XYZ file of N, CA, C and O in Angstrom:
316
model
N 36.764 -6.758 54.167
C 35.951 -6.186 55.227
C 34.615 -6.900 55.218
O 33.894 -6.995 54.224
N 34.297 -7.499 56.680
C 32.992 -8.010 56.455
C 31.863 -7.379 57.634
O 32.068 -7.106 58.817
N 30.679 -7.274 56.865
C 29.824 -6.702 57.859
C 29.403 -7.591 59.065
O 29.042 -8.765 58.982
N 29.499 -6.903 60.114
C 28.666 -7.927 61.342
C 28.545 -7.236 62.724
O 29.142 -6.190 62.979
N 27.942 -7.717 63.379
C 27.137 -7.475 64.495
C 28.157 -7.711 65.600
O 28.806 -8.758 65.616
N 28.326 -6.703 66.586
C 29.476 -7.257 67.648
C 28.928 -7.103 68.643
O 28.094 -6.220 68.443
N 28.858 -7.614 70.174
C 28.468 -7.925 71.284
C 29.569 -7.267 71.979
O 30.666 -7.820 71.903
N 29.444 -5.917 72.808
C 30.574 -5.651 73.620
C 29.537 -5.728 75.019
O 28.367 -5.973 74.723
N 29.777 -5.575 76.291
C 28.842 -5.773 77.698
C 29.592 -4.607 78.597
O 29.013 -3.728 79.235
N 31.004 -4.805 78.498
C 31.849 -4.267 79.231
C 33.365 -3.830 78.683
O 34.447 -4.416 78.682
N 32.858 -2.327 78.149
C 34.447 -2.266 77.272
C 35.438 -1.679 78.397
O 35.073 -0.943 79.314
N 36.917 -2.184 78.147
C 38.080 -1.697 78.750
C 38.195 -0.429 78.279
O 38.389 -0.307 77.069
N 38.095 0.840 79.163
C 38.807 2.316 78.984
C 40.782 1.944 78.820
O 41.593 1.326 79.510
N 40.841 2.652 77.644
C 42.237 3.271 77.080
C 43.496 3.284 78.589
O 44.719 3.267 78.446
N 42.757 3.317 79.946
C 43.764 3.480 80.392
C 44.278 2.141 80.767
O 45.491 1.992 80.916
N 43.317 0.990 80.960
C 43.534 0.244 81.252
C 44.201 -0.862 80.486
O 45.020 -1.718 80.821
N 43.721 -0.638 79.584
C 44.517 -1.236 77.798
C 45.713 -1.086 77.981
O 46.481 -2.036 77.838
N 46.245 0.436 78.425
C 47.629 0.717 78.299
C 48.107 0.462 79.464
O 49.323 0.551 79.297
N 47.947 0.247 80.351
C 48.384 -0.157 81.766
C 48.705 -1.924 81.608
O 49.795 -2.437 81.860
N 47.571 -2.610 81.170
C 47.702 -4.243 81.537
C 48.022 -5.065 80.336
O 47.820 -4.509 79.257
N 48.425 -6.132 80.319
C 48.589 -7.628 79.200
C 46.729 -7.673 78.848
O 45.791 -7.311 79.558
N 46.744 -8.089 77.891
C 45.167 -8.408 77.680
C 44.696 -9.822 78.318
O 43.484 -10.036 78.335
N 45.683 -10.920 78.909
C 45.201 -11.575 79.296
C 44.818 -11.096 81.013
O 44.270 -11.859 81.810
N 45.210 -9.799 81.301
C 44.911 -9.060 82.846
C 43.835 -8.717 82.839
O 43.067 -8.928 83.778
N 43.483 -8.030 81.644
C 42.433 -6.936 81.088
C 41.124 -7.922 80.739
O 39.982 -7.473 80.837
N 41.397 -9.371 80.303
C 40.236 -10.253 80.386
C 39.416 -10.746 81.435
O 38.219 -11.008 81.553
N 40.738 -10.808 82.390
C 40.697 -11.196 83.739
C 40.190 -10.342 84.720
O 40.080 -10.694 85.895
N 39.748 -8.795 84.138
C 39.136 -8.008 85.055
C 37.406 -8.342 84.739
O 36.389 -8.185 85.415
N 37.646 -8.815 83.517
C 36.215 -8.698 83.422
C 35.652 -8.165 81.736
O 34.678 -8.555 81.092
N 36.601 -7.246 81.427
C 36.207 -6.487 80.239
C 36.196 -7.372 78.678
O 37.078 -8.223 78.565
N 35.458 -7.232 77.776
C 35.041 -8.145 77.149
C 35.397 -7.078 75.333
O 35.150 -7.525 74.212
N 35.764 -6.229 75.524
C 36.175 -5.970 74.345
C 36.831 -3.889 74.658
O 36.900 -3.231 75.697
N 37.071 -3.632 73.612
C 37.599 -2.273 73.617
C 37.288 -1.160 72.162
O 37.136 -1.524 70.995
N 37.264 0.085 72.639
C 36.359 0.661 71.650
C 37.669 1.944 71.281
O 38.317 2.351 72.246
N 37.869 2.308 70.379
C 39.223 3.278 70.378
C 39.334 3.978 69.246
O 38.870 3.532 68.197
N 39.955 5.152 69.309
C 39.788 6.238 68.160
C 40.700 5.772 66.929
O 41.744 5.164 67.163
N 40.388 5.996 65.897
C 41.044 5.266 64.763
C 41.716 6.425 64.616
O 41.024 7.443 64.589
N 43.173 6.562 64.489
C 43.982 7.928 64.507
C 44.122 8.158 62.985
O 44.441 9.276 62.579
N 43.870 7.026 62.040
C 44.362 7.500 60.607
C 42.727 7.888 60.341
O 42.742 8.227 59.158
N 41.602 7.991 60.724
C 40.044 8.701 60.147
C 40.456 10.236 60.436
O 40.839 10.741 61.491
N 40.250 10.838 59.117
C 39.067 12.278 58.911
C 38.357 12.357 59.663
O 38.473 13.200 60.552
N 37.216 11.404 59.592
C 35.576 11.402 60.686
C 35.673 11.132 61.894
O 34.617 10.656 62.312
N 36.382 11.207 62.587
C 36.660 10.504 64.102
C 36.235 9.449 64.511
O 35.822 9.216 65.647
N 36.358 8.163 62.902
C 35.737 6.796 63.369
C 36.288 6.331 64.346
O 37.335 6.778 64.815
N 35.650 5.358 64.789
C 36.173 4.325 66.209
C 36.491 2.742 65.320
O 35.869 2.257 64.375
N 37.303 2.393 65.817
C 37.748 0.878 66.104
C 37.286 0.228 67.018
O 37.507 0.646 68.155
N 36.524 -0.961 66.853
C 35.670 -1.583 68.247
C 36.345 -3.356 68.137
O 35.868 -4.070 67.256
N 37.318 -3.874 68.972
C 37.802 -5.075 69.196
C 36.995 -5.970 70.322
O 36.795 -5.704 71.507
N 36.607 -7.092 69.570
C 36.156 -7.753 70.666
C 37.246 -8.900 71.256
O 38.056 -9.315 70.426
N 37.317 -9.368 72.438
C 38.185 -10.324 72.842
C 37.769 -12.212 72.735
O 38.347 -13.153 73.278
N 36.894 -12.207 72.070
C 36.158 -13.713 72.103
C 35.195 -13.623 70.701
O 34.143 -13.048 70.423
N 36.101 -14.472 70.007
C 34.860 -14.526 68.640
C 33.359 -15.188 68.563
O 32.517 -15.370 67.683
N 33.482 -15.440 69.928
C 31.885 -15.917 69.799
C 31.027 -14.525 70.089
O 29.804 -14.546 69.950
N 31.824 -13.120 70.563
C 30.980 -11.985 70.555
C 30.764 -11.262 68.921
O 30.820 -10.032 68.911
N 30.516 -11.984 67.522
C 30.793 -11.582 66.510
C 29.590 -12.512 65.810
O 29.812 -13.719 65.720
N 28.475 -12.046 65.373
C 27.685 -12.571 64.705
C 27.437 -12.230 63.470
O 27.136 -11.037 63.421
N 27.424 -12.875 62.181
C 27.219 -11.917 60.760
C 26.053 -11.516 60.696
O 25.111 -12.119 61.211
N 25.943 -10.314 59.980
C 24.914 -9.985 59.421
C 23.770 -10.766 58.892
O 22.549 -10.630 58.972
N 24.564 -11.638 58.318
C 23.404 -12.984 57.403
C 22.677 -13.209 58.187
O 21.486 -12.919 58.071
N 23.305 -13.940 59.479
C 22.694 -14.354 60.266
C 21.254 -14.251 61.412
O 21.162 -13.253 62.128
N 20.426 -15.117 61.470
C 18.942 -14.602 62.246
C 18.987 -15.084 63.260
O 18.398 -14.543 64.195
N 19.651 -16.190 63.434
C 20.080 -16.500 64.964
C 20.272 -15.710 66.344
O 20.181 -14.494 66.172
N 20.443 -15.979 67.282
C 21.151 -15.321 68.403
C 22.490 -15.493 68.848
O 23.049 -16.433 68.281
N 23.185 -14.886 69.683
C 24.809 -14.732 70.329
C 24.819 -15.982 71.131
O 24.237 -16.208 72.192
N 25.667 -16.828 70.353
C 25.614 -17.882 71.229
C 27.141 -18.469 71.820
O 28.089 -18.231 71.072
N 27.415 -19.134 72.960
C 29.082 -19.696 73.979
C 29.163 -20.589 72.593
O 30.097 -20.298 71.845
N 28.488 -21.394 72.276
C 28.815 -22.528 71.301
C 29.350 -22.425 70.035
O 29.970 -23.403 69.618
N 29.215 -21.186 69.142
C 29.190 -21.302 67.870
C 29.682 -20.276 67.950
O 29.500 -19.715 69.031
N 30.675 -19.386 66.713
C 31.409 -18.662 66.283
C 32.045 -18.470 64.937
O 32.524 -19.516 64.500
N 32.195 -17.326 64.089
C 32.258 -17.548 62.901
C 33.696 -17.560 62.277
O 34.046 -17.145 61.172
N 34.534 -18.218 63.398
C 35.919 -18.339 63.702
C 36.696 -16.661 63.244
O 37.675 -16.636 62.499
N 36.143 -15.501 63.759
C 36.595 -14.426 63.820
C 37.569 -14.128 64.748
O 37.300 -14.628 65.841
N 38.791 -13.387 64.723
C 39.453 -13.649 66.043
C 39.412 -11.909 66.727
O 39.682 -11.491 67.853
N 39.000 -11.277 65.606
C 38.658 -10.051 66.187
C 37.686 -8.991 64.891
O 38.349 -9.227 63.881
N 36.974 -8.388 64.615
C 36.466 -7.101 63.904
C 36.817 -5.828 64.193
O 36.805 -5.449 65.364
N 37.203 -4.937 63.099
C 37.372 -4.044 62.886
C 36.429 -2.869 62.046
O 36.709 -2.606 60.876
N 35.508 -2.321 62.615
C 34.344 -1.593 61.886
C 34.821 0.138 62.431
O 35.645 0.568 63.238
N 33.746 0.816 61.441
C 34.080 2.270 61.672
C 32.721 2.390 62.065
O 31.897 1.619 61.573
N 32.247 3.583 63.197
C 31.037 3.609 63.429
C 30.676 5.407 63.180
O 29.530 5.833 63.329
């Protein structure tokens, strides 16, 4: 598990997840998805982003950048 910073702008609602292919669901626009983790006690969330350049580490002091990425292909955090 690694800590880091995720960039969502525009998350896909559950219905639409379950309705479309994710390459539909990219194509609307939506840039990641936020969803109830069914095995948490605490009613953590699961937050997926669709583009690892929306994934910056913690270490990091930089900004969110198209160019660079910390070859993540998705994060999984509890909030």
């Amino acid at each position: 598990l690694k800590e880091v910073y995720l960039k969502i702008e525009n998350p896909a609602p559950q219905d639409v997840m379950d309705r479309d292919t994710l390459d539909q669901v990219i194509a609307q626009g939506y840039d990641g998805h936020i969803f109830d983790d069914v095995l948490s006690e605490n009613d953590d969330k699961i937050i997926r982003v669709f583009n690892p350049n929306q994934i910056k580490s913690t270490s990091n002091r930089g900004t969110y950048s198209e160019s660079d990425n910390i070859y993540l292909q998705s994060a999984f955090l509890t909030m």
